[in-house]
mmCIF file of C-alpha atoms in Angstrom:
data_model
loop_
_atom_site.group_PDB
_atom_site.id
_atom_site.type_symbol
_atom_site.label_atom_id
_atom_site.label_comp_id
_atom_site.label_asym_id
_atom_site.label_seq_id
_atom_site.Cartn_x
_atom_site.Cartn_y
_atom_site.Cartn_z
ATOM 1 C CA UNK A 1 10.939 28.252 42.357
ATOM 2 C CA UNK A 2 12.319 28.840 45.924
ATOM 3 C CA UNK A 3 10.262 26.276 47.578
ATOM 4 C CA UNK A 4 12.026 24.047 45.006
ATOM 5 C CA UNK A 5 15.946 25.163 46.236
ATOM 6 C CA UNK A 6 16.103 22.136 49.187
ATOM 7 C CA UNK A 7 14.963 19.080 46.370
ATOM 8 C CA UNK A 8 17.760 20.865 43.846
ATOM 9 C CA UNK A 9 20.580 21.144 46.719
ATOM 10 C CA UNK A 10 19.783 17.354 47.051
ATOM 11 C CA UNK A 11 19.348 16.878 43.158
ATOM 12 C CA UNK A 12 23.247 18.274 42.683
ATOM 13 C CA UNK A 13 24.697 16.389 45.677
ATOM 14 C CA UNK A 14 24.268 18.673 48.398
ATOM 15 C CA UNK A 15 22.750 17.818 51.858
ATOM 16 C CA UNK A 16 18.833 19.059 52.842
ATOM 17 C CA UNK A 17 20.472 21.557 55.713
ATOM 18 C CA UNK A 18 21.993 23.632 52.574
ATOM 19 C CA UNK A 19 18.576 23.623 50.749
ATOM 20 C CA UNK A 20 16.985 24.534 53.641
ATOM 21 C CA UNK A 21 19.598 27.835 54.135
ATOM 22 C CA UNK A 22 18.900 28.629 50.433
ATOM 23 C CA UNK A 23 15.440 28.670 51.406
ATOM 24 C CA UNK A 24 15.751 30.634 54.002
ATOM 25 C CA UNK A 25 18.626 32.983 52.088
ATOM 26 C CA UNK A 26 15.504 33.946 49.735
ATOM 27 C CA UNK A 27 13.592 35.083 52.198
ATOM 28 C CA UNK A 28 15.859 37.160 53.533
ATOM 29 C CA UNK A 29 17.548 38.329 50.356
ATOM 30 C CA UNK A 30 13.219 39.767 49.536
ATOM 31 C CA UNK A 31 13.024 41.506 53.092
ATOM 32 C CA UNK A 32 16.388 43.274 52.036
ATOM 33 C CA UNK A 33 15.091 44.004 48.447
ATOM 34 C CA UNK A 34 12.086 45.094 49.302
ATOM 35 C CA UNK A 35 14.233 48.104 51.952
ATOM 36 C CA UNK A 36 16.697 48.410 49.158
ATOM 37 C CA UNK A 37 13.919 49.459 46.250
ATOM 38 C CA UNK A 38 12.341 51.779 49.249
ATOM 39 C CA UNK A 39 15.814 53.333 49.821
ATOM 40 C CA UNK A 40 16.198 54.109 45.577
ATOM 41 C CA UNK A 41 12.679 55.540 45.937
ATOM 42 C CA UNK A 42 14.160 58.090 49.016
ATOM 43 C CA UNK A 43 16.972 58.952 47.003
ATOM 44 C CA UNK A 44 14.596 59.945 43.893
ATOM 45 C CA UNK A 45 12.458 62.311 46.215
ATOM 46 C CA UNK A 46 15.548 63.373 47.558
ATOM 47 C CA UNK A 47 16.666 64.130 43.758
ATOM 48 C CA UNK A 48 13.487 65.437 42.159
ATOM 49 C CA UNK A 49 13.598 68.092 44.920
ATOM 50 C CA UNK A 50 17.095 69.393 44.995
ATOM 51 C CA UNK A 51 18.377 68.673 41.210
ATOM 52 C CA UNK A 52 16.516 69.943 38.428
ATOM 53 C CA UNK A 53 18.455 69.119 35.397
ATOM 54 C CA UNK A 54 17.227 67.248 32.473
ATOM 55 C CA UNK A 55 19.119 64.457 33.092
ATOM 56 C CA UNK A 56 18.832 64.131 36.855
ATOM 57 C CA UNK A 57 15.212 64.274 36.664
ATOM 58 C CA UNK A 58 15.212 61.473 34.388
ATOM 59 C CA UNK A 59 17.396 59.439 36.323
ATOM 60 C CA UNK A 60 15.177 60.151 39.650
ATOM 61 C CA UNK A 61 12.084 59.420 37.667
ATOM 62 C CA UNK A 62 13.637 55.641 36.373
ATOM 63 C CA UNK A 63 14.787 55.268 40.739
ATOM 64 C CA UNK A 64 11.427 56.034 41.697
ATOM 65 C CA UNK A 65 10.265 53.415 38.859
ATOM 66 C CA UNK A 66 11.790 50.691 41.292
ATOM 67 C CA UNK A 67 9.330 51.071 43.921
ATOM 68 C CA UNK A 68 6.309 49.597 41.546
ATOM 69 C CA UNK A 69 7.988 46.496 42.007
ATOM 70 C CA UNK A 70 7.859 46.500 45.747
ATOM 71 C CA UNK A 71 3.724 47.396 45.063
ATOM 72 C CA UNK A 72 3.291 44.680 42.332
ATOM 73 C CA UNK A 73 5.440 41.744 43.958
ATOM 74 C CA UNK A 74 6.755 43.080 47.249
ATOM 75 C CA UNK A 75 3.411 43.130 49.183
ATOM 76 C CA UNK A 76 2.892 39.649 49.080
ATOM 77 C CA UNK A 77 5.940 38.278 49.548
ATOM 78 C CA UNK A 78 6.482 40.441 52.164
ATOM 79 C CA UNK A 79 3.002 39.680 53.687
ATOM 80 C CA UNK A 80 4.096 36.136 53.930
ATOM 81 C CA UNK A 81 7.390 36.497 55.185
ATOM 82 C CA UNK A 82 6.139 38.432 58.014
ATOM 83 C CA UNK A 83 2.564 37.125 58.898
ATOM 84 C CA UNK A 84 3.278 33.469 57.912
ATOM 85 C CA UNK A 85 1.152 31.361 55.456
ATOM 86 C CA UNK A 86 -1.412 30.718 58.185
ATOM 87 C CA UNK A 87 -2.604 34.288 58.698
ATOM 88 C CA UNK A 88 -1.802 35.754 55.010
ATOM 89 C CA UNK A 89 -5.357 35.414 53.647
ATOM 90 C CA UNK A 90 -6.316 38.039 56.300
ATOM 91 C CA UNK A 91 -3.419 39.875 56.821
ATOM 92 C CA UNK A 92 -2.881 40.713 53.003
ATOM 93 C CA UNK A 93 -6.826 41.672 52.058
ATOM 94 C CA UNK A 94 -6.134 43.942 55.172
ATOM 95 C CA UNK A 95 -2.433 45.612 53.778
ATOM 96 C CA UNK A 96 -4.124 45.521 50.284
ATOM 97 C CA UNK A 97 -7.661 46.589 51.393
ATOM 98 C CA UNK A 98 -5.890 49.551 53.011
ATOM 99 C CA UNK A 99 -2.813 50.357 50.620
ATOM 100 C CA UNK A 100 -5.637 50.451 47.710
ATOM 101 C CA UNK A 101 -8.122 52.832 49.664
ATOM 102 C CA UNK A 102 -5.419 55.371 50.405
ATOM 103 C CA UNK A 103 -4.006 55.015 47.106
ATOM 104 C CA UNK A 104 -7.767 55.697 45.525
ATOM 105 C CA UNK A 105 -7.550 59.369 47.441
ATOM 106 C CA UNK A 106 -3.626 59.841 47.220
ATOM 107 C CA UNK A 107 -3.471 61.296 43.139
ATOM 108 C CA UNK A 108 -6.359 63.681 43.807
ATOM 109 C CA UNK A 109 -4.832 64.673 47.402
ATOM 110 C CA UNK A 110 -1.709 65.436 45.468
ATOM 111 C CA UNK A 111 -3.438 67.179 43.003
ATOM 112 C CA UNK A 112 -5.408 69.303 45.805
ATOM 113 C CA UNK A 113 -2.105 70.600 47.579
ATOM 114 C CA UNK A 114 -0.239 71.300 44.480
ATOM 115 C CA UNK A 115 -3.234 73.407 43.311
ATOM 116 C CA UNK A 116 -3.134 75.203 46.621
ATOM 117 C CA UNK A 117 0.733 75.948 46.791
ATOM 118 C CA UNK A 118 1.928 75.781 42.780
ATOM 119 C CA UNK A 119 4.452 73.594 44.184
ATOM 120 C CA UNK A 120 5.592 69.954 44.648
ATOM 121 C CA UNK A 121 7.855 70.804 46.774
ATOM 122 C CA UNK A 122 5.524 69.822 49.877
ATOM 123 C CA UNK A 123 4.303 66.717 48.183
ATOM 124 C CA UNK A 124 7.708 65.645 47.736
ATOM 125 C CA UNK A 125 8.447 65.991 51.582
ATOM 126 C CA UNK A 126 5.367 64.092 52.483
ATOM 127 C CA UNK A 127 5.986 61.442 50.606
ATOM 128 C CA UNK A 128 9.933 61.093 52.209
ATOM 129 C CA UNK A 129 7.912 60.932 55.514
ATOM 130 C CA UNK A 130 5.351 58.396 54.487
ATOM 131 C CA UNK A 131 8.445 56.354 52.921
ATOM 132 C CA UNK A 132 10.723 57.208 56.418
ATOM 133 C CA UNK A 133 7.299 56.259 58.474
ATOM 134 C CA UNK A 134 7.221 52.724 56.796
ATOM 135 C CA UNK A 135 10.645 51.764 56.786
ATOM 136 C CA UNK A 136 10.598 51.898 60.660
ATOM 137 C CA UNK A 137 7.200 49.820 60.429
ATOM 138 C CA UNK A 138 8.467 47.257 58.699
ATOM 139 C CA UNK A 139 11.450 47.382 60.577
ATOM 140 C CA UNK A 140 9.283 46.914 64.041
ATOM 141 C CA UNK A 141 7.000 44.205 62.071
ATOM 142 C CA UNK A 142 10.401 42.321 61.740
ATOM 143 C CA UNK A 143 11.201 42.732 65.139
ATOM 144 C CA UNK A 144 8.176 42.000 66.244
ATOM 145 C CA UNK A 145 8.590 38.741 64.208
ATOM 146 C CA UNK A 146 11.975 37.800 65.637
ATOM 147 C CA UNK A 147 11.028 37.967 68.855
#
């Protein structure tokens, strides 16, 4: 639909320039999304390891929910946005190729360390890194691209 927002801006009597800053509004308004569903998910690891109430586990465990979006839909988008349609065909095998190997290790990992220290408490820490660790590369991947 967004490739579509220029032709409507036109269709309802608006010039091409505005259709072309929709456009371009979309695109940024997924780049923020994307860093706004990967702050919710620090602010559930943040909650499942200092609140442990029925109710504030539940509400960490529907925040952390948000981040399957960013998996699902995020990835490509945000493959696109930042490696252009002329080198997303190798860029996203390579994200996905990568994302989907660690991922195939990640559950048993987890499983592994909680065995060895009856805790999540660890788990929970590594996984603010690994969140902390890619906001600041996609923050330098969008530097990178601005420059």
């Amino acid at each position: 639909m967004s490739s579509h927002l220029p032709t409507y801006a036109l269709s309802i009597g608006f010039t091409s320039t505005l259709g072309s800053l929709m456009l371009s509004a979309t695109m940024i308004g997924i780049v923020k999304s994307v860093f706004t569903m990967i702050a919710i998910n620090m602010i559930a690891l943040v909650m499942f390891m200092l609140f442990k109430t029925e109710y504030t586990l539940l509400i960490a465990a529907f925040l952390f929910g948000a981040i399957y979006s960013v998996c699902a839909v995020g990835l490509a988008i945000m493959t696109r946005v930042f490696f252009g349609t002329e080198n997303y065909s190798t860029a996203y095998s390579n994200i996905t190729f990568a994302s989907n190997f660690v991922g195939a290790f990640a559950v048993t990992i987890i499983g592994y360390i909680y065995d060895f220290t009856a805790s999540y408490s660890l788990i929970f820490v590594i996984c603010l890194v690994i969140t902390i660790l890619t906001i600041v590369s996609l923050n330098i991947v969008q530097n990178m691209k601005t420059l």
